[in-house]
Coordinates of C-alpha atoms in Angstrom, one line a residue:
Chain A
M1 CA 124.0 84.9 197.5
G2 CA 122.2 82.6 194.0
L3 CA 123.2 82.7 190.9
T4 CA 120.9 83.7 187.8
I5 CA 121.1 81.3 184.4
T6 CA 123.4 83.6 182.8
E7 CA 126.0 84.7 185.4
K8 CA 125.4 80.4 185.7
I9 CA 127.0 79.5 181.9
L10 CA 129.4 82.9 182.3
L11 CA 131.5 81.2 185.2
K12 CA 131.3 78.7 184.2
H13 CA 133.1 79.0 180.8
S14 CA 134.9 81.2 182.7
K15 CA 138.5 81.0 184.5
N16 CA 137.2 82.6 187.6
R17 CA 136.7 81.5 190.7
E18 CA 133.2 83.6 191.0
I19 CA 132.2 86.4 189.3
S20 CA 129.9 88.9 189.7
P21 CA 127.3 91.5 187.3
G22 CA 130.4 94.0 185.8
D23 CA 133.4 92.0 186.1
L24 CA 135.0 91.8 182.7
I25 CA 136.4 88.1 181.9
F26 CA 136.7 86.0 179.1
V27 CA 135.5 83.5 178.0
K28 CA 135.4 79.7 176.2
L29 CA 132.9 79.6 173.4
D30 CA 131.0 76.3 172.0
F31 CA 130.2 78.2 169.2
I32 CA 130.5 80.9 166.9
L33 CA 128.0 82.1 163.1
A34 CA 129.2 84.8 160.4
N35 CA 126.5 85.2 157.1
D36 CA 127.9 87.1 154.4
I37 CA 127.8 89.9 155.5
T38 CA 129.8 90.2 159.3
A39 CA 132.1 87.0 158.5
P40 CA 133.6 88.6 154.5
L41 CA 135.0 92.1 157.5
A42 CA 135.9 89.5 160.3
I43 CA 138.0 86.6 157.8
K44 CA 140.0 90.5 156.8
E45 CA 140.5 90.7 160.5
F46 CA 141.5 87.4 160.6
K47 CA 144.1 87.1 158.4
K48 CA 145.4 90.0 159.7
I49 CA 146.2 88.1 163.3
G50 CA 147.9 86.3 161.3
A51 CA 146.6 83.0 162.5
K52 CA 146.8 80.1 160.3
R53 CA 144.4 77.7 161.6
V54 CA 140.5 78.6 163.1
F55 CA 140.7 77.3 166.5
D56 CA 137.9 74.6 165.8
P57 CA 136.7 74.4 162.0
E58 CA 133.8 72.4 164.2
K59 CA 132.5 74.9 166.3
I60 CA 131.8 77.3 163.7
A61 CA 128.8 78.0 161.5
L62 CA 129.3 80.4 158.5
I63 CA 125.9 80.4 156.5
P64 CA 125.1 83.3 153.5
D65 CA 121.1 84.1 154.8
H66 CA 121.8 87.9 154.2
S67 CA 121.8 88.7 150.6
T68 CA 121.4 84.9 149.4
P69 CA 120.7 83.9 146.7
N70 CA 123.3 86.4 145.9
K71 CA 121.4 89.6 144.9
D72 CA 124.7 91.6 142.8
I73 CA 127.3 90.8 141.9
K74 CA 129.7 93.0 145.0
S75 CA 127.7 90.5 147.3
A76 CA 128.8 87.3 144.8
Q77 CA 132.0 88.0 145.4
Q78 CA 131.4 88.6 149.2
V79 CA 129.4 84.9 149.8
K80 CA 132.5 83.6 147.3
E81 CA 134.8 85.0 150.3
V82 CA 133.0 83.6 152.8
R83 CA 133.1 80.2 150.3
D84 CA 136.9 80.4 150.2
F85 CA 137.6 81.1 153.3
A86 CA 135.7 77.9 154.7
R87 CA 137.3 74.9 152.1
E88 CA 140.9 76.8 152.9
Q89 CA 139.9 76.0 156.7
E90 CA 137.2 73.0 156.5
I91 CA 134.6 74.7 158.5
K92 CA 132.2 72.0 158.8
Y93 CA 129.2 73.4 159.3
F94 CA 129.0 76.2 155.8
Y95 CA 125.8 75.8 154.1
D96 CA 125.3 77.3 150.6
G97 CA 122.6 77.3 148.1
G98 CA 120.0 74.8 149.1
K99 CA 121.4 74.5 152.4
V100 CA 121.0 77.6 153.4
G101 CA 118.3 78.7 156.2
I102 CA 118.7 81.8 158.7
E103 CA 121.0 81.8 160.4
H104 CA 118.9 82.0 164.3
V105 CA 116.2 78.9 162.7
L106 CA 118.7 77.3 161.3
L107 CA 121.0 76.2 164.2
P108 CA 118.6 75.4 166.4
E109 CA 116.6 72.8 164.5
E110 CA 120.1 71.5 163.8
G111 CA 120.8 71.2 166.8
L112 CA 124.2 72.4 166.6
V113 CA 123.0 75.1 170.0
L114 CA 121.9 73.5 173.1
P115 CA 121.6 74.5 176.5
G116 CA 124.0 75.8 178.6
D117 CA 126.1 77.0 176.1
C118 CA 127.8 80.0 175.7
I119 CA 127.3 81.3 172.1
I120 CA 128.5 84.4 169.6
G121 CA 127.7 85.3 166.5
A122 CA 128.5 88.4 163.8
D123 CA 124.6 89.2 163.8
S124 CA 122.5 91.0 166.8
H125 CA 119.7 88.4 166.2
T126 CA 122.0 85.7 168.0
C127 CA 120.3 86.2 171.3
T128 CA 118.0 84.0 169.4
Y129 CA 119.2 80.7 170.8
G130 CA 118.8 82.3 175.2
A131 CA 115.0 80.4 174.4
L132 CA 117.1 76.9 174.5
G133 CA 119.0 78.1 178.2
A134 CA 122.3 79.3 176.6
F135 CA 124.0 82.2 177.0
S136 CA 124.0 83.5 173.2
T137 CA 124.9 87.5 171.7
G138 CA 125.5 89.7 169.2
V139 CA 129.0 90.3 168.6
G140 CA 131.2 92.2 165.6
S141 CA 132.9 90.9 162.8
T142 CA 135.9 92.7 164.6
D143 CA 135.3 90.0 167.9
L144 CA 134.0 87.2 166.0
A145 CA 137.8 87.2 164.2
Y146 CA 140.0 87.0 167.8
A147 CA 137.0 84.5 168.7
M148 CA 137.4 82.3 165.6
T149 CA 141.6 82.9 166.6
F150 CA 141.1 81.5 170.0
G151 CA 138.4 80.1 171.2
E152 CA 137.3 83.0 173.3
I153 CA 136.3 85.9 173.6
W154 CA 135.7 89.2 176.8
L155 CA 132.7 90.2 178.5
K156 CA 131.4 92.1 180.8
V157 CA 129.2 90.3 183.0
P158 CA 125.4 91.6 182.5
E159 CA 122.7 92.1 185.2
S160 CA 119.9 90.5 184.3
I161 CA 116.4 91.1 184.9
K162 CA 113.5 88.8 185.6
F163 CA 110.3 89.3 183.5
I164 CA 107.7 87.1 184.6
Y165 CA 104.2 86.6 183.4
Y166 CA 100.8 85.4 185.4
G167 CA 97.7 84.6 183.8
R168 CA 96.7 83.2 180.1
L169 CA 97.9 84.4 177.0
P170 CA 94.1 84.8 175.0
K171 CA 93.9 83.7 171.3
W172 CA 96.0 84.5 168.3
V173 CA 98.3 86.3 170.8
G174 CA 102.4 84.7 171.1
G175 CA 105.4 85.3 171.6
K176 CA 106.0 87.9 169.8
D177 CA 103.0 90.2 171.3
L178 CA 104.7 89.0 174.7
I179 CA 107.9 91.3 174.0
L180 CA 106.6 93.7 171.7
F181 CA 104.3 94.9 175.3
T182 CA 107.8 94.1 177.7
I183 CA 109.3 96.1 175.1
G184 CA 106.9 98.9 175.1
K185 CA 107.0 98.8 178.8
I186 CA 110.6 99.4 179.2
G187 CA 111.8 101.0 175.7
V188 CA 114.8 100.0 172.8
D189 CA 117.1 100.5 176.2
G190 CA 115.8 99.4 178.8
A191 CA 117.4 96.0 179.2
R192 CA 120.6 97.8 178.1
Y193 CA 123.4 95.3 178.4
K194 CA 121.6 93.7 180.7
A195 CA 120.1 89.9 181.1
M196 CA 116.5 89.6 180.2
E197 CA 115.0 86.8 181.9
F198 CA 111.5 85.2 180.7
T199 CA 109.7 83.0 183.1
G200 CA 106.4 82.5 185.2
E201 CA 103.7 80.7 184.4
V202 CA 103.1 81.7 180.5
I203 CA 106.6 81.1 179.5
R204 CA 106.2 77.3 181.2
R205 CA 103.3 77.1 178.6
L206 CA 105.1 78.6 175.6
P207 CA 106.2 76.3 172.7
M208 CA 109.9 76.5 171.2
A209 CA 108.6 78.8 168.6
D210 CA 107.2 81.8 170.8
R211 CA 110.7 81.0 173.1
F212 CA 112.9 81.9 169.8
T213 CA 110.5 85.3 169.0
M214 CA 110.7 86.3 172.4
C215 CA 114.3 86.0 172.9
N216 CA 115.9 87.4 169.1
M217 CA 113.8 90.9 170.2
A218 CA 115.7 90.9 173.5
I219 CA 117.7 92.7 171.7
E220 CA 115.5 95.2 170.1
A221 CA 114.9 96.3 174.1
G222 CA 118.9 97.1 174.1
A223 CA 120.2 93.3 176.4
K224 CA 122.6 91.5 176.1
N225 CA 120.5 88.6 175.9
G226 CA 117.3 86.6 176.5
I227 CA 117.4 83.2 178.1
I228 CA 114.5 81.2 179.5
E229 CA 115.2 78.3 181.5
P230 CA 115.1 75.5 180.0
D231 CA 112.2 72.8 181.2
E232 CA 110.7 69.6 178.8
I233 CA 109.0 72.0 176.5
T234 CA 112.8 72.8 175.4
L235 CA 114.3 69.1 176.2
E236 CA 111.2 68.3 173.9
Y237 CA 112.8 70.4 170.9
V238 CA 116.5 69.9 171.3
T239 CA 116.5 65.9 172.4
N240 CA 116.2 64.6 169.1
R241 CA 118.0 66.8 167.6
A242 CA 120.8 67.7 170.2
K243 CA 124.5 66.9 167.7
R244 CA 127.3 66.3 171.0
N245 CA 126.2 67.0 175.7
F246 CA 124.7 69.5 176.7
E247 CA 124.2 70.9 180.1
V248 CA 120.9 71.7 181.3
L249 CA 121.5 74.8 183.9
D250 CA 118.7 77.6 186.2
S251 CA 118.3 80.3 188.7
D252 CA 119.1 79.8 191.4
K253 CA 116.1 81.0 194.8
D254 CA 118.4 83.7 195.7
A255 CA 119.9 85.2 192.8
N256 CA 120.4 88.6 192.5
Y257 CA 117.9 91.3 189.9
S258 CA 118.3 94.7 189.0
E259 CA 115.2 94.7 188.8
I260 CA 111.8 92.7 188.4
Y261 CA 109.0 93.0 185.6
E262 CA 105.9 91.1 186.8
W263 CA 102.8 91.2 184.4
D264 CA 99.2 89.7 184.1
V265 CA 99.2 89.1 180.4
S266 CA 95.6 87.3 180.3
N267 CA 93.8 90.5 178.9
L268 CA 96.9 90.8 176.1
E269 CA 96.2 92.0 172.9
P270 CA 98.3 91.9 169.5
M271 CA 100.4 94.1 169.7
V272 CA 101.9 96.3 166.8
A273 CA 104.3 98.9 166.7
F274 CA 104.8 101.5 164.5
P275 CA 107.4 103.7 163.4
H276 CA 109.8 104.2 163.7
L277 CA 111.4 102.1 166.7
P278 CA 109.7 99.1 167.7
S279 CA 109.2 100.4 171.8
N280 CA 106.9 102.0 169.4
V281 CA 103.5 99.9 170.4
Y282 CA 100.1 99.8 170.7
P283 CA 98.0 97.0 171.4
I284 CA 95.4 95.7 167.5
S285 CA 92.6 97.4 169.1
E286 CA 93.4 100.8 169.1
V287 CA 94.9 100.1 165.6
T288 CA 91.7 98.6 163.9
N289 CA 89.8 101.7 163.9
K290 CA 93.0 103.9 162.2
N291 CA 92.1 102.7 158.9
I292 CA 96.3 102.0 158.1
T293 CA 96.0 100.8 154.7
L294 CA 99.8 98.6 153.7
D295 CA 101.4 98.3 150.0
Q296 CA 103.0 95.6 151.1
V297 CA 103.2 92.9 154.4
Y298 CA 105.5 90.0 155.0
I299 CA 105.6 86.6 156.4
G300 CA 109.0 85.7 158.0
S301 CA 111.9 86.2 158.7
C302 CA 114.4 84.6 162.3
T303 CA 111.9 86.3 164.0
N304 CA 108.4 84.9 162.4
G305 CA 109.3 82.0 159.6
R306 CA 109.5 79.2 162.4
L307 CA 106.8 76.3 160.5
E308 CA 104.7 77.3 163.9
D309 CA 104.2 81.4 162.4
L310 CA 103.6 79.5 159.0
R311 CA 100.4 77.5 159.9
I312 CA 98.6 80.6 161.8
A313 CA 99.2 83.0 158.8
A314 CA 98.2 79.5 156.5
K315 CA 95.1 79.5 159.4
I316 CA 93.7 82.6 158.3
L317 CA 94.5 83.2 154.8
K318 CA 93.1 79.3 154.1
G319 CA 90.3 80.1 151.1
H320 CA 90.9 84.1 151.3
K321 CA 93.4 86.0 148.3
V322 CA 95.4 88.4 148.7
N323 CA 94.1 92.8 148.7
P324 CA 94.5 93.6 145.7
N325 CA 96.7 96.7 146.5
L326 CA 99.6 95.0 148.1
R327 CA 102.0 92.2 148.2
L328 CA 102.3 89.8 150.7
I329 CA 105.8 87.5 151.3
I330 CA 106.2 85.2 152.8
T331 CA 109.8 83.2 153.3
P332 CA 110.6 80.2 154.9
A333 CA 113.3 79.9 157.7
T334 CA 114.9 76.7 156.6
P335 CA 114.6 74.4 153.8
L336 CA 113.0 72.4 156.4
I337 CA 110.3 74.5 157.3
Y338 CA 109.4 74.7 153.3
M339 CA 109.6 70.7 153.1
S340 CA 107.0 70.4 155.8
A341 CA 104.8 73.7 155.0
L342 CA 104.8 71.7 151.4
R343 CA 103.9 68.8 153.1
E344 CA 101.2 70.5 154.9
G345 CA 100.2 72.1 152.2
L346 CA 100.5 75.4 153.8
I347 CA 102.3 76.7 150.3
E348 CA 99.3 75.7 148.4
I349 CA 97.1 78.1 150.5
F350 CA 99.5 80.8 149.8
L351 CA 99.5 81.2 146.9
S352 CA 95.9 80.0 145.4
A353 CA 96.0 83.8 147.9
G354 CA 97.7 85.4 145.8
A355 CA 101.3 85.1 148.1
I356 CA 104.8 85.4 146.3
I357 CA 107.0 82.7 148.5
T358 CA 110.1 83.3 148.3
P359 CA 113.3 81.0 149.0
P360 CA 114.7 81.2 152.6
S361 CA 116.4 84.5 153.2
C362 CA 116.7 87.6 155.3
G363 CA 116.1 89.9 152.0
P364 CA 113.1 91.5 152.8
C365 CA 113.8 92.7 156.8
L366 CA 116.4 94.1 156.3
G367 CA 115.6 95.5 152.8
G368 CA 118.4 94.2 150.9
H369 CA 116.2 92.3 148.1
L370 CA 112.9 90.4 148.2
G371 CA 110.7 92.8 148.5
V372 CA 112.4 96.0 148.9
L373 CA 109.8 99.6 150.1
A374 CA 109.4 101.9 147.2
E375 CA 109.9 106.4 148.7
G376 CA 106.5 106.2 150.6
E377 CA 104.9 102.6 150.9
R378 CA 104.2 101.4 153.6
A379 CA 104.5 97.9 154.7
L380 CA 103.8 95.2 158.5
S381 CA 106.0 93.0 159.1
T382 CA 106.5 89.4 161.3
T383 CA 110.4 91.0 161.9
N384 CA 112.1 92.7 164.5
R385 CA 113.2 95.4 163.5
N386 CA 111.4 98.5 162.1
F387 CA 113.3 101.8 161.9
V388 CA 114.1 104.3 159.0
G389 CA 115.2 102.4 155.6
R390 CA 114.9 99.0 157.0
M391 CA 112.8 97.6 154.5
G392 CA 113.8 100.1 151.7
H393 CA 113.6 103.8 151.2
P394 CA 114.3 105.8 153.9
K395 CA 110.5 107.2 153.8
S396 CA 109.0 104.4 153.6
E397 CA 107.6 103.2 156.9
V398 CA 106.9 99.5 158.9
Y399 CA 104.3 98.0 161.0
L400 CA 106.0 95.5 163.6
S401 CA 103.1 92.7 164.1
N402 CA 102.3 88.8 164.7
P403 CA 102.2 86.8 161.9
A404 CA 98.1 86.3 162.7
V405 CA 98.1 90.0 162.5
A406 CA 99.3 90.1 158.8
A407 CA 97.6 87.8 157.3
A408 CA 94.4 89.0 158.2
S409 CA 95.5 92.7 156.8
A410 CA 97.4 91.1 154.1
I411 CA 93.1 89.9 152.9
L412 CA 91.6 92.9 154.6
G413 CA 93.8 95.7 152.7
K414 CA 94.9 97.5 156.2
I415 CA 96.1 96.7 159.9
S416 CA 93.6 94.6 160.9
A417 CA 92.3 91.9 163.8
P418 CA 92.8 88.2 163.3
W419 CA 88.8 87.8 164.4
E420 CA 88.2 90.2 161.4
V421 CA 88.5 87.3 159.1
E422 CA 86.4 85.2 158.9
V423 CA 88.5 81.3 159.6
K424 CA 87.6 78.2 157.3
E425 CA 88.2 75.2 158.2
Chain B
M1 CA 145.4 110.6 172.4
I2 CA 143.6 114.1 173.1
Y3 CA 141.0 115.0 170.2
Q4 CA 139.4 119.1 169.6
G5 CA 137.5 119.3 167.1
K6 CA 134.0 121.2 166.9
A7 CA 130.8 119.3 168.0
L8 CA 128.1 117.7 165.6
C9 CA 124.5 116.5 167.2
Y10 CA 122.9 114.0 166.5
G11 CA 119.8 112.4 169.6
D12 CA 118.6 109.3 171.1
N13 CA 118.3 105.2 169.7
I14 CA 120.1 106.6 166.8
D15 CA 120.1 103.0 164.8
T16 CA 122.9 101.0 162.8
D17 CA 120.5 100.9 159.9
V18 CA 120.4 104.5 159.8
I19 CA 123.8 104.8 160.4
I20 CA 125.2 102.9 157.2
P21 CA 121.6 101.5 155.2
A22 CA 121.7 97.4 155.4
R23 CA 121.9 98.4 151.1
Y24 CA 124.9 99.6 151.5
L25 CA 126.9 96.8 152.8
N26 CA 128.0 94.2 149.9
T27 CA 130.9 95.9 150.4
T28 CA 133.8 96.3 153.7
D29 CA 135.3 99.1 152.1
P30 CA 135.7 101.5 155.1
Y31 CA 135.7 104.6 152.3
E32 CA 132.9 103.6 149.5
L33 CA 130.8 102.8 153.4
S34 CA 131.9 105.8 154.6
L35 CA 130.0 107.4 151.4
H36 CA 127.4 107.1 152.4
C37 CA 127.7 107.4 155.9
M38 CA 123.9 108.3 158.0
E39 CA 122.6 109.9 155.1
D40 CA 118.9 108.5 155.8
L41 CA 118.9 110.5 158.9
D42 CA 120.9 113.9 158.2
P43 CA 122.2 114.0 153.5
S44 CA 124.5 116.6 154.8
F45 CA 125.7 114.4 157.2
K46 CA 129.0 114.1 154.7
E47 CA 129.0 117.9 154.4
K48 CA 129.0 119.1 157.5
V49 CA 132.3 116.3 159.2
K50 CA 134.6 118.1 157.1
E51 CA 134.3 121.0 159.3
K52 CA 132.7 119.4 162.5
N53 CA 134.1 116.2 163.4
I54 CA 133.3 115.6 167.1
L55 CA 130.0 113.2 167.4
V56 CA 127.6 114.3 170.6
V57 CA 125.1 112.1 170.6
G58 CA 122.0 110.8 173.7
E59 CA 121.2 107.4 174.5
N60 CA 121.5 104.4 172.9
F61 CA 123.8 105.6 170.1
G62 CA 124.5 102.4 167.5
C63 CA 121.5 100.3 168.5
G64 CA 120.3 97.7 166.4
S65 CA 122.4 95.6 164.2
S66 CA 125.7 94.4 164.8
R67 CA 127.2 95.4 161.4
E68 CA 130.7 96.6 162.0
H69 CA 130.1 98.8 159.1
A70 CA 128.8 101.2 161.1
P71 CA 131.7 102.5 162.9
L72 CA 134.0 102.2 160.5
A73 CA 132.0 104.1 158.1
I74 CA 132.3 107.1 161.7
K75 CA 135.2 106.2 161.5
A76 CA 136.4 107.2 157.6
S77 CA 134.2 109.9 157.7
G78 CA 136.6 111.3 159.5
V79 CA 134.3 111.6 163.1
Q80 CA 137.8 112.3 165.7
C81 CA 136.1 110.2 168.3
I82 CA 131.7 110.4 169.7
I83 CA 130.6 111.4 173.1
A84 CA 127.2 109.8 173.7
K85 CA 124.7 110.2 176.9
S86 CA 125.4 105.6 176.3
F87 CA 125.6 104.0 173.3
A88 CA 124.2 100.2 173.0
R89 CA 126.4 97.4 174.0
I90 CA 127.5 95.9 170.2
F91 CA 128.6 99.3 169.2
Y92 CA 130.2 100.2 171.5
R93 CA 131.9 96.2 171.6
N94 CA 133.0 97.2 167.6
A95 CA 134.3 101.2 168.5
I96 CA 136.8 99.7 171.0
N97 CA 137.2 96.6 168.8
I98 CA 138.7 99.0 165.7
G99 CA 140.7 101.8 167.7
L100 CA 137.1 103.8 167.0
P101 CA 137.6 106.6 170.7
I102 CA 134.3 107.3 172.7
L103 CA 133.3 108.3 175.5
E104 CA 129.7 107.6 177.8
L105 CA 129.8 111.3 179.6
P106 CA 125.9 112.8 179.4
S107 CA 126.7 115.5 181.3
A108 CA 129.2 117.0 178.6
V109 CA 126.5 115.9 175.9
E110 CA 123.4 118.0 177.7
K111 CA 125.7 120.6 177.7
I112 CA 126.8 120.8 173.7
K113 CA 126.0 123.0 171.4
E114 CA 126.4 122.1 168.0
G115 CA 129.7 124.1 166.4
D116 CA 131.0 124.5 170.2
L117 CA 134.7 123.7 170.3
I118 CA 135.5 120.5 171.4
K119 CA 138.2 119.2 174.2
V120 CA 138.2 115.7 175.0
D121 CA 141.6 114.0 176.6
F122 CA 140.5 110.0 176.0
I123 CA 143.1 108.8 178.6
N124 CA 141.6 110.7 181.7
G125 CA 137.9 110.7 181.1
I126 CA 137.8 114.7 180.2
V127 CA 135.8 116.6 177.9
E128 CA 136.9 120.1 177.6
N129 CA 134.2 122.7 176.0
L130 CA 136.9 125.5 174.6
S131 CA 133.7 127.6 173.7
T132 CA 132.0 127.9 176.8
G133 CA 135.2 126.7 179.3
E134 CA 133.0 124.0 180.8
K135 CA 135.0 120.9 181.8
F136 CA 133.5 117.6 182.1
E137 CA 134.9 114.3 183.7
T138 CA 134.0 110.8 183.7
K139 CA 135.4 107.3 184.9
P140 CA 138.5 105.4 183.7
F141 CA 137.8 102.1 181.1
P142 CA 138.4 99.1 182.9
Q143 CA 141.5 97.8 182.5
L144 CA 141.0 95.4 179.6
I145 CA 139.5 97.9 178.1
Q146 CA 142.2 100.2 178.5
E147 CA 144.5 97.3 176.8
I148 CA 142.8 96.6 173.8
I149 CA 142.4 100.8 173.1
N150 CA 146.4 101.3 174.5
K151 CA 146.8 98.4 171.7
G152 CA 145.0 100.1 168.9
G153 CA 142.2 97.2 168.9
L154 CA 141.8 94.5 169.4
I155 CA 142.7 92.6 166.1
N156 CA 146.7 93.3 167.6
F157 CA 145.7 93.0 171.0
A158 CA 145.6 89.3 169.3
K159 CA 149.0 89.5 168.0
E160 CA 150.8 89.9 170.9
R161 CA 149.0 87.2 172.4
I162 CA 150.3 84.5 169.4
K163 CA 153.4 86.4 169.7
G164 CA 153.4 86.3 172.8
G165 CA 153.9 82.7 172.1
E166 CA 149.9 81.4 172.3
L167 CA 148.6 79.1 169.4

């Protein structure tokens, strides 16, 4: 019996001669990470273990991206703890001040997470790097403390589910819609404990930004990891960024899958997830006639804060004004994306439209800062979660969509389709 | 490891954002976190848990964010253990790692009603509903997880590895 790409990566990183789904194994880690919410707890636990030094200061990234620029005294204290630890342990990839970007956009951009890698992060969206053909999964702070000490972690080998997408995606439809559609089909626990392997002709043509978006939201179906076999598009992205060697692996033809889903997505529409679960999805044609007015639109996050997302938003927003009844908040995910958006004139388009630009931060996505919702307010967001209270007050509402729908809705004041707005060249 | 207490019941897909909202994640202190545990889902949780401290929950408990603050807040609230139809995977790991007893036992969850007196034999995977006399059994944990549980969590497991000469 052949192996899936997930099984191959885990096998290569374990001491086992063979593995199969359900086995509990220890794996060596190529890279680990934590942020300003999870690292302080991990540091506390690391100190309890009693190890003096981390296993390798060049294989750890500490990225205070959640509450930065520091939103209050307690957050500042937490970031300081991370900074002090990073200095004491000489952590090579500690990002501070103007170097901070949203971790799951920043690390691929920096070439620090690579195909064939085995990666854990104390953040649930660590599954994003599966887009590069890596095994990558989110864990808690105690796991991270253990990994900082020994450079390894215990894992259960997951079963894999294969998702095959056929056809050609229509205009304004991308990775966000594919993953929302998929979560809508299988539910928020449809892939619980399992690997989601995305493949098929649609994926082979899909740009990296969209692949990151898809793998990013694998956790929203309960998955351990999302993964896409590397191809020319992956290598084009990785080759000039990679800070070390990497290995390209793929799934064997006779690999075993617990389930296989096959969909023709040629008629897929932009999808919108209604409160309060990412699986609660509707195609945009069933949404626009519902007159869902908005108080805030958010474009950003590790899901959709990449340059490609900002370009889509700018294309729609160019020459238009943000509806006076709402706030449009836009977050370039990293300093490099911010700079590129500035050079390409996107930031000018956003500011002219009346949008608010924030520094790179996770802030609004988790109701932390930089755009928190009041009681009864309703937001459309390009992020990944619409749980109760996710972006602010427990009685606020979050809808999820792609950046094109978000931009069009910001102009029209209610959830709208991109084709309802005149694109001004 | 035997726990006895009254059942406090909640439904499916309880996510970590309602277990402990992000606005309180500017601390790692378990007591401080416990003051806001579940407040967006059930503002009276803090009161209820004083009397009913065995959580009985549905599918996919603890889905969403990886924040270990979630099981820490639950533990510090005085919850003795959690019986679920299923747990989201990161929450499952975190609970094992910090020594919060959890069991997946869907048949028990379906039958137990809020306020029932429950006895949980954690090692043997047996749940008894003392109010109705019903008994439910599950498979014991795999050996590695048993070992982590027996040592009181992953940190103690790690300490012993170091004592054993590693590093």
